[in-house]
PDB file of C-alpha atoms in Angstrom:
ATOM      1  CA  UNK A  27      -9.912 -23.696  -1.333  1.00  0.00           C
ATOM      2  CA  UNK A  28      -6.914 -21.432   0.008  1.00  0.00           C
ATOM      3  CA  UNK A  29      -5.679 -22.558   3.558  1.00  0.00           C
ATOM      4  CA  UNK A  30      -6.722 -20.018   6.580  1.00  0.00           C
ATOM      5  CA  UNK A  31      -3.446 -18.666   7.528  1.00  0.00           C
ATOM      6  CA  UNK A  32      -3.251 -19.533  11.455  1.00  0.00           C
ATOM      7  CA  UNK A  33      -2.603 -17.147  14.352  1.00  0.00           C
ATOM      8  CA  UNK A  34       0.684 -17.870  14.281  1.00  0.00           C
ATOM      9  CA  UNK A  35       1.242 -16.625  10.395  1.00  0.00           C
ATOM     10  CA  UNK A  36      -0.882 -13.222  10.513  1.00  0.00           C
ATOM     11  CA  UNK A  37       1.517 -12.512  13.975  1.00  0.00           C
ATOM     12  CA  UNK A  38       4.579 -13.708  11.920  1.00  0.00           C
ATOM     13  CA  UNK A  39       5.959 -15.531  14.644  1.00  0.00           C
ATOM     14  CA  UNK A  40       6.807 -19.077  15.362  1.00  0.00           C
ATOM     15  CA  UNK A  41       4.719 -21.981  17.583  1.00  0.00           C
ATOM     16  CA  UNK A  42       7.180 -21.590  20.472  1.00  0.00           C
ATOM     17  CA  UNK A  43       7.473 -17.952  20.383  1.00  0.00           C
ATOM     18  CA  UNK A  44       7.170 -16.232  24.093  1.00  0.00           C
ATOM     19  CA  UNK A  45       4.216 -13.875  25.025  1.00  0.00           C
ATOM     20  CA  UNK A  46       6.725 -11.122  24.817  1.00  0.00           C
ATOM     21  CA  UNK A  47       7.362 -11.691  21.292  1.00  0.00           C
ATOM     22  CA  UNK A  48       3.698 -12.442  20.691  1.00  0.00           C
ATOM     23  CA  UNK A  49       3.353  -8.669  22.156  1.00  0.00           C
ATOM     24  CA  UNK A  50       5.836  -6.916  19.816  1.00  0.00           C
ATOM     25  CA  UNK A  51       4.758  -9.224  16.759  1.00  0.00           C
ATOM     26  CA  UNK A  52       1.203  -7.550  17.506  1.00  0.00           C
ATOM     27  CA  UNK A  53       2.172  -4.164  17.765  1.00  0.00           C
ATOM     28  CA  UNK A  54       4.203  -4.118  14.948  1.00  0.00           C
ATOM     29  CA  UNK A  55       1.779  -5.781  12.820  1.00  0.00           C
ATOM     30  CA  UNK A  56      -0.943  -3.182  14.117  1.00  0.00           C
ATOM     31  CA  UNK A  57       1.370  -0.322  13.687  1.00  0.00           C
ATOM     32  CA  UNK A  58       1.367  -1.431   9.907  1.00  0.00           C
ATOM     33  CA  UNK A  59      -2.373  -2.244   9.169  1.00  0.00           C
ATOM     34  CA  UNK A  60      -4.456  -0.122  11.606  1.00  0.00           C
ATOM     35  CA  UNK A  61      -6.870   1.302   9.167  1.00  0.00           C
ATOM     36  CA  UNK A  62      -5.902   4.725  11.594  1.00  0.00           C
ATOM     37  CA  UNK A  63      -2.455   5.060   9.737  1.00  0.00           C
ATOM     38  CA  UNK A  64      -4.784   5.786   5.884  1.00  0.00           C
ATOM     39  CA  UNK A  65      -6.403   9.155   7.516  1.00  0.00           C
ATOM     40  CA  UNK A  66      -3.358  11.223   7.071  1.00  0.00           C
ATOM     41  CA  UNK A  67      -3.724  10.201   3.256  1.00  0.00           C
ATOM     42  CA  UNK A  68      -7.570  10.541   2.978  1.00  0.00           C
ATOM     43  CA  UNK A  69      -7.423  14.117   4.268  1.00  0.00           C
ATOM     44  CA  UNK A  70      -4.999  14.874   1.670  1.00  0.00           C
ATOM     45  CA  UNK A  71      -6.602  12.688  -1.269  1.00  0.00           C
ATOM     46  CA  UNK A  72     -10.644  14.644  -0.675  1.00  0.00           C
ATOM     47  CA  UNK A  73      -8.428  18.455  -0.332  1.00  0.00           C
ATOM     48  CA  UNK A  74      -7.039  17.753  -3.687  1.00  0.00           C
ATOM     49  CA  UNK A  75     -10.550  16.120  -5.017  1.00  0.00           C
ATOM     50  CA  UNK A  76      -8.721  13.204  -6.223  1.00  0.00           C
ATOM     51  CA  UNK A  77     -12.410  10.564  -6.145  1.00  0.00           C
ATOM     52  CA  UNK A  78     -10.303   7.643  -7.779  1.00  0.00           C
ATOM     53  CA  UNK A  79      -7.650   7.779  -5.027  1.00  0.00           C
ATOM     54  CA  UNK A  80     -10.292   8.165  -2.988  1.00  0.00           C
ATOM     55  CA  UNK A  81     -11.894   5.126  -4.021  1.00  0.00           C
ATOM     56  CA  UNK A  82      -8.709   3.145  -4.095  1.00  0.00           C
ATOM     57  CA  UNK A  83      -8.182   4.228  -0.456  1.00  0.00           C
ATOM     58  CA  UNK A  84     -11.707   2.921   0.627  1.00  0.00           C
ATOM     59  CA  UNK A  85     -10.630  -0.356  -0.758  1.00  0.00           C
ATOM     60  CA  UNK A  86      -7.053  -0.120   1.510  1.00  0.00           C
ATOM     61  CA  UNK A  87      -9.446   0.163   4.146  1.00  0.00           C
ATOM     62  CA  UNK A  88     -11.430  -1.992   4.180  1.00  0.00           C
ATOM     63  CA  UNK A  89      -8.775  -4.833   3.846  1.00  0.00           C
ATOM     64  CA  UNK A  90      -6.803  -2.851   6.803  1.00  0.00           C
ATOM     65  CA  UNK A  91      -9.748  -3.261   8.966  1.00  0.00           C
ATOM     66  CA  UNK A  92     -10.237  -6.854   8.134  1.00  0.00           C
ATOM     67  CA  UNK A  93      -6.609  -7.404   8.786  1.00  0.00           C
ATOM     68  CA  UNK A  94      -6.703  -5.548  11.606  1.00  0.00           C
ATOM     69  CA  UNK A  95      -9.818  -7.670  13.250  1.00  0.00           C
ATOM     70  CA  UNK A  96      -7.780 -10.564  12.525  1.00  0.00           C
ATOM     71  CA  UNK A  97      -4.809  -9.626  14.006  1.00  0.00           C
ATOM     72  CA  UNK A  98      -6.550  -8.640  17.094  1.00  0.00           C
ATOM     73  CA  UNK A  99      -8.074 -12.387  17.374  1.00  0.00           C
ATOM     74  CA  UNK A 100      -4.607 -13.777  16.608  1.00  0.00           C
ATOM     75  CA  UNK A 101      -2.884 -11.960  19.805  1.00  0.00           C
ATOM     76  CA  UNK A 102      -6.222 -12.228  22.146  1.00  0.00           C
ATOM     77  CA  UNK A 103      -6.201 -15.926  21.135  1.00  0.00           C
ATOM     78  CA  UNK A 104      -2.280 -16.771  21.678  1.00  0.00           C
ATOM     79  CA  UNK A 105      -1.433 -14.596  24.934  1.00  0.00           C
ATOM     80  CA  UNK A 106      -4.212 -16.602  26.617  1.00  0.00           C
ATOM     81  CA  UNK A 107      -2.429 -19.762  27.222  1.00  0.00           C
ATOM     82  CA  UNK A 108      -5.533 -22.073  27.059  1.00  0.00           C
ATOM     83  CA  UNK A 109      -6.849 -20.456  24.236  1.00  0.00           C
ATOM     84  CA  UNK A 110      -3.512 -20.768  22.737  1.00  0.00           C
ATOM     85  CA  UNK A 111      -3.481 -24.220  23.832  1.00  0.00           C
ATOM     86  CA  UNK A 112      -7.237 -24.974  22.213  1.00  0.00           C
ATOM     87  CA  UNK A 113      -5.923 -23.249  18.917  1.00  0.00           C
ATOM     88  CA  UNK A 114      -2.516 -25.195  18.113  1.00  0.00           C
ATOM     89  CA  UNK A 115      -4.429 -28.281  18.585  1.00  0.00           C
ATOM     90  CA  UNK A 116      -7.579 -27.420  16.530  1.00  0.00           C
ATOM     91  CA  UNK A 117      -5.871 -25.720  14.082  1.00  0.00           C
ATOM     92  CA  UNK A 118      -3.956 -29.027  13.160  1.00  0.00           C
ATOM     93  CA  UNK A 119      -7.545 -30.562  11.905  1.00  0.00           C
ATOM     94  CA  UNK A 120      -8.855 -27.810  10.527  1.00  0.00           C
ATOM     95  CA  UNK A 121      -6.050 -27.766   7.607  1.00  0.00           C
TER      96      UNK A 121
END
């Protein structure tokens, strides 16, 4: 069984980073896997009928909107401060 990577690794930040840090590490990981960013390539894949890009880009995503979700629970979790609290503590038994 693969580990969960914890709030802290999908931000790419460190357990005593500050909520301002935990604010840029969350836009800049949103600004590279909002599923958003892909429409500028779909429009271009379906004008030049390409279906197997088009298929490959379905696949991108779907794993940039699963990524993105997570993300999203990362930063909601870890700007809360008891949340953040509840999750460094839980997250030690749950590996």
């Amino acid at each position: 069984m693969v580990a969960r990577p914890t709030h802290y690794d999908l931000l790419g930040i460190t357990r005593s980073a500050s909520t301002d840090a935990i604010k840029r590490a969350y836009r800049e990981q949103m600004r590279r896997y909002h599923p958003d960013r892909l429409e500028a390539r779909r429009a271009q894949l379906q004008a030049a009928g390409d279906t197997q890009g088009l298929q490959r880009l379905e696949a991108q995503m779907k794993t940039a909107v699963r990524k993105s979700q997570a993300i999203n629970e990362a930063y909601r979790t870890l700007v809360d401060p008891d949340k953040r609290r509840y999750a460094t503590k839980h997250e030690a038994v749950r590996h």
